[in-house]
Short mmCIF file of C-alpha atoms in Angstrom, two decimals:
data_model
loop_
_atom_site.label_atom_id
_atom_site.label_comp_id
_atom_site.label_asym_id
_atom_site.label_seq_id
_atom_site.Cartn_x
_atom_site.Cartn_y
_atom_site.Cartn_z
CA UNK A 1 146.65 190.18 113.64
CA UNK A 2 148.93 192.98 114.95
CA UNK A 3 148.55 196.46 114.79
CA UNK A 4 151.36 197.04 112.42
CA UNK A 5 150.18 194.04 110.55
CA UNK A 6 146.16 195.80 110.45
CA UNK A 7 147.90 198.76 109.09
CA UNK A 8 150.35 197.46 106.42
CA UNK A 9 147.43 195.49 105.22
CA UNK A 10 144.84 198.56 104.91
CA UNK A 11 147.77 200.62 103.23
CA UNK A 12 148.48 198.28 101.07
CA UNK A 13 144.39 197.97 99.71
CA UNK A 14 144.16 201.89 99.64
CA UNK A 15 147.57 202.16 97.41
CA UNK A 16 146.33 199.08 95.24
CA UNK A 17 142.94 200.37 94.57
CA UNK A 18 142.80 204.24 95.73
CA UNK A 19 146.26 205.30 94.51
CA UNK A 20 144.99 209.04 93.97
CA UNK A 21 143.14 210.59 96.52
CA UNK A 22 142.60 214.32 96.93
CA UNK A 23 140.41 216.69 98.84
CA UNK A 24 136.37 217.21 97.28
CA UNK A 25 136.81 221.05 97.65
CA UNK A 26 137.60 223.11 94.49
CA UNK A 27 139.81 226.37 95.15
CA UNK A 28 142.71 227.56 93.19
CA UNK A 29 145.26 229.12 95.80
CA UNK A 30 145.85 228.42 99.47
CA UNK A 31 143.55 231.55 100.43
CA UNK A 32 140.99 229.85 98.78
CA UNK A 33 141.19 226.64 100.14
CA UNK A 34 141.05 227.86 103.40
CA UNK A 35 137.50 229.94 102.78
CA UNK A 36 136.31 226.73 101.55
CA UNK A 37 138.02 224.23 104.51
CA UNK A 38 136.06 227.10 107.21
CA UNK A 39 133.13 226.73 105.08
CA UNK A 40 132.82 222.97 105.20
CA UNK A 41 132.50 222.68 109.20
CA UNK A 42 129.13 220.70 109.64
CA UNK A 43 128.45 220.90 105.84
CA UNK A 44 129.17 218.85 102.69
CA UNK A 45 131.66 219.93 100.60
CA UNK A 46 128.65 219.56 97.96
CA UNK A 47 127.38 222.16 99.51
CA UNK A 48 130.64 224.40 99.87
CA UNK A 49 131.44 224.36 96.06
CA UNK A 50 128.16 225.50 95.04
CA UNK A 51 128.45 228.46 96.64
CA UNK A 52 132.15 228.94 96.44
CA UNK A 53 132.48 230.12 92.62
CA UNK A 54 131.08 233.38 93.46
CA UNK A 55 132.60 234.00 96.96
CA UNK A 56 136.07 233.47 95.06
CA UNK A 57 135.02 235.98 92.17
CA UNK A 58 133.82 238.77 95.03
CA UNK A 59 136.81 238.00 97.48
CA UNK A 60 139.97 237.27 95.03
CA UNK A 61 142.51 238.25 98.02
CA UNK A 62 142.33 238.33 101.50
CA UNK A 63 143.15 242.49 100.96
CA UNK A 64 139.82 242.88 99.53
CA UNK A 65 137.42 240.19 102.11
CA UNK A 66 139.61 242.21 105.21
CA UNK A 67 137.43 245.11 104.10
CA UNK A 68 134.23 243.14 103.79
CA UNK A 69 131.75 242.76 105.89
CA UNK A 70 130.35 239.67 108.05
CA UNK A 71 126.77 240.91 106.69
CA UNK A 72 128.28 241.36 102.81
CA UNK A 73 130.24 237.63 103.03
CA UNK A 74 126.48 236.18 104.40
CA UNK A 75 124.72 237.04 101.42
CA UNK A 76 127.54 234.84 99.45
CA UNK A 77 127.04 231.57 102.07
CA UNK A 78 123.59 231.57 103.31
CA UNK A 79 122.64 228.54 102.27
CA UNK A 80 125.57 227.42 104.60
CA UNK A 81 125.18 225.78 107.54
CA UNK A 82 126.07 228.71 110.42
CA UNK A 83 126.20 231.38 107.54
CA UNK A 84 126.53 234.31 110.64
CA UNK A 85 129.61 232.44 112.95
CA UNK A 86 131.35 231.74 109.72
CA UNK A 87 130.96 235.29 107.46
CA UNK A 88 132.47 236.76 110.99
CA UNK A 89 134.95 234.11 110.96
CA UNK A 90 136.25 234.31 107.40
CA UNK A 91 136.34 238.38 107.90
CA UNK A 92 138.62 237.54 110.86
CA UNK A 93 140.32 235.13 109.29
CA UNK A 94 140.97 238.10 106.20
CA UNK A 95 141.77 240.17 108.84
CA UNK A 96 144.35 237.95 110.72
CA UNK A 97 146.11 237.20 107.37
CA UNK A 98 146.53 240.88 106.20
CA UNK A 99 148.09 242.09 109.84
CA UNK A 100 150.20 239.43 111.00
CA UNK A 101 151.07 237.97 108.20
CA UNK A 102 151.61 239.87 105.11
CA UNK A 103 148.52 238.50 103.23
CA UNK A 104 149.67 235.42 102.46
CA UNK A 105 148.48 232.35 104.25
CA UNK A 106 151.25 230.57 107.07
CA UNK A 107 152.18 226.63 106.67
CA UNK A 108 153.26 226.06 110.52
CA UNK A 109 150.25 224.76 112.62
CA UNK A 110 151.05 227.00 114.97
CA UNK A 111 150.17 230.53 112.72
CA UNK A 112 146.87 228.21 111.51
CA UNK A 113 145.54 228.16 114.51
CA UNK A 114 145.95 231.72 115.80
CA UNK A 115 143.54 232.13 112.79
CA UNK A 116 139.65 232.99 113.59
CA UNK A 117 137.69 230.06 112.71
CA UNK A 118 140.97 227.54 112.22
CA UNK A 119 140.97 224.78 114.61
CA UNK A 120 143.38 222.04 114.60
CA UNK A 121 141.84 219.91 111.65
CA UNK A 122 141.52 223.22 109.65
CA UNK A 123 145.34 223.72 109.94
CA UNK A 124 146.14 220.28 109.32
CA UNK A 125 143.79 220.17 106.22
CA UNK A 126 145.66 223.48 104.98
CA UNK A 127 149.04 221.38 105.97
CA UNK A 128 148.70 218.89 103.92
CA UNK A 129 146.62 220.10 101.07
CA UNK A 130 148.00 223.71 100.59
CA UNK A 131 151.55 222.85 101.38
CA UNK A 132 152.07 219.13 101.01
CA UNK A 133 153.39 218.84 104.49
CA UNK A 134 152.91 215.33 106.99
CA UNK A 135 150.14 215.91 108.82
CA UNK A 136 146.81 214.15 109.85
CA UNK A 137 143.73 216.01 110.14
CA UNK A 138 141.19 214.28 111.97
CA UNK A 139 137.05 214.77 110.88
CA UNK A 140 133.88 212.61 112.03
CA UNK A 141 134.81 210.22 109.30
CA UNK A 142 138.34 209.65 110.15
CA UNK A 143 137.85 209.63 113.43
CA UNK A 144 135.37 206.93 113.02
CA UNK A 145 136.48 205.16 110.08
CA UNK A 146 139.79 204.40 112.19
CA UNK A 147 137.90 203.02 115.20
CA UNK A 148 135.98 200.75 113.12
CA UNK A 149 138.75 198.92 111.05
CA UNK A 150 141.06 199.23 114.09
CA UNK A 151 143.53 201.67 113.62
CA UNK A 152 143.08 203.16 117.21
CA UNK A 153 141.79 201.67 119.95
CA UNK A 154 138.31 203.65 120.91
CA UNK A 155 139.91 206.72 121.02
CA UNK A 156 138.47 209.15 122.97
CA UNK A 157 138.86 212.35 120.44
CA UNK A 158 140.42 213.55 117.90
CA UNK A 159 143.69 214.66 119.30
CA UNK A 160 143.87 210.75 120.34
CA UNK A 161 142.84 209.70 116.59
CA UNK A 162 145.64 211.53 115.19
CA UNK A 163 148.45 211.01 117.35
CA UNK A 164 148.19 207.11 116.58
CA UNK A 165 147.67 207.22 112.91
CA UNK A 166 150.93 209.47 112.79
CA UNK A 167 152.66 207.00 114.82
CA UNK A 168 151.81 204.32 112.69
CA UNK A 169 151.32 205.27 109.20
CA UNK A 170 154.49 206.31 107.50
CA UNK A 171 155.20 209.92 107.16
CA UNK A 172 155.31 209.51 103.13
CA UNK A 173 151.71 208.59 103.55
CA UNK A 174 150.04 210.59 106.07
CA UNK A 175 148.29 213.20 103.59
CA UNK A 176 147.32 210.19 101.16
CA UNK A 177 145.89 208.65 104.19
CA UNK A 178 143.38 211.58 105.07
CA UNK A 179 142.09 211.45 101.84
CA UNK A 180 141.82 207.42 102.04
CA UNK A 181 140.15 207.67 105.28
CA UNK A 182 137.97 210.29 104.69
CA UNK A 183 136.17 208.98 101.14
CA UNK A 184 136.25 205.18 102.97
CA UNK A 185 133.53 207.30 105.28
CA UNK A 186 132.00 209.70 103.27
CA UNK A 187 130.97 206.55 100.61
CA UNK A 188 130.93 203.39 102.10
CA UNK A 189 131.88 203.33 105.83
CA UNK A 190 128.55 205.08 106.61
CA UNK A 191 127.65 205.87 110.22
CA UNK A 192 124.74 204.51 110.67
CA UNK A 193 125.05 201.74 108.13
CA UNK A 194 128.37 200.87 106.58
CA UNK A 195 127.96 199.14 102.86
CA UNK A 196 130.40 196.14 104.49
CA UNK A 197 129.71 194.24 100.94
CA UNK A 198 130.75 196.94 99.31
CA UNK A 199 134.04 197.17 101.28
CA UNK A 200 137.64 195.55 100.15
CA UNK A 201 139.16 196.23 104.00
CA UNK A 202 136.19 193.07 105.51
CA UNK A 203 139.52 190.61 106.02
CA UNK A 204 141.28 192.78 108.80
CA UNK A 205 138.40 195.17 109.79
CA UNK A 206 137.73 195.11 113.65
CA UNK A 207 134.25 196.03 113.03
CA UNK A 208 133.15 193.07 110.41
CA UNK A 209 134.92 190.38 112.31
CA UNK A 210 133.06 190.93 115.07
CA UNK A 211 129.19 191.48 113.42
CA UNK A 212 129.90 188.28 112.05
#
């Protein structure tokens, strides 16, 4: 089996039997969404959305959190993994958004990333889930979800990961994708024990073939 023949086949499952796929984290305007995307770093979106509810209600606009404090934003996450880092970072992040750009949040990955705690999966996340734009953001599960079936060959990072899904998966699908690739991980391509018997992508998965 080819590459482009691996890939038309695992697109083809997703679309037949995950044709809507969209991100776990609740939020209701880009702002939002990217309090919640900073938040979710080494955590469970689970997790995130408990807490998020009242975060949102105290910090409705990046006006009001840019005149917060690290120490008043803890008290909202704590029971987030690296509450300090991340209160500084969304304050920054507040910050950042109120000075250089006008309060509202940017949609070039460029902008993202000049943001305190944004790092290139944060930007792409906002990319394609704020502003429906092609982009590939690239976690622990798509990074190793990919490696597995064999849509990269052992990539050595994420930068790698990304750069070949985009080359191969067709920009109409590249947000879809995430989403595809991510839940594939999150419920049934487990790290430490994948449910293969659970999983429809067994024919042209690099992985199964060879624990056969």
């Amino acid at each position: 089996m080819t590459k482009k023949e691996r890939y038309e086949k695992v697109i083809d499952w997703f679309e037949k039997n995950m044709p809507v796929a969209d991100t776990e984290l609740h939020y209701d305007n880009p702002f939002h969404l990217l309090i919640a995307v900073i938040l979710s770093a080494q955590c469970t979106d689970k997790r995130v959305n408990m807490v998020t509810p009242a975060l949102f209600g105290a910090y409705p606009t990046p006006e009001v959190m840019a005149v917060s404090s690290p120490a008043a934003v803890y008290e909202y996450i704590k029971s987030i993994s690296y509450p300090n880092n991340k209160a500084k970072n969304l304050i920054g992040m507040a910050k950042k958004v109120v000075n250089d750009f006008g309060g509202k949040i940017p949609d070039t990955l460029e902008e993202l990333e000049s943001i305190p705690g944004v790092g290139r999966k944060t930007a792409n996340v906002m990319l394609i889930v704020a502003f429906n734009k092609p982009a590939m953001p690239v976690d622990t599960h798509v990074f190793r979800v990919s490696n597995r079936i064999g849509l990269t060959d052992n990539s050595k990072n994420p930068v790698q990961t990304e750069k070949e899904l985009i080359k191969y998966i067709p920009s109409k699908y590249l947000s879809l994708a995430h989403h595809w690739l991510i839940l594939h991980g999150r419920y049934i391509c487990l790290a430490r024990k994948p449910k293969c018997e659970e999983c429809g992508l067994t024919p042209f998965c690099k992985y199964f073939t060879k624990k056969r």
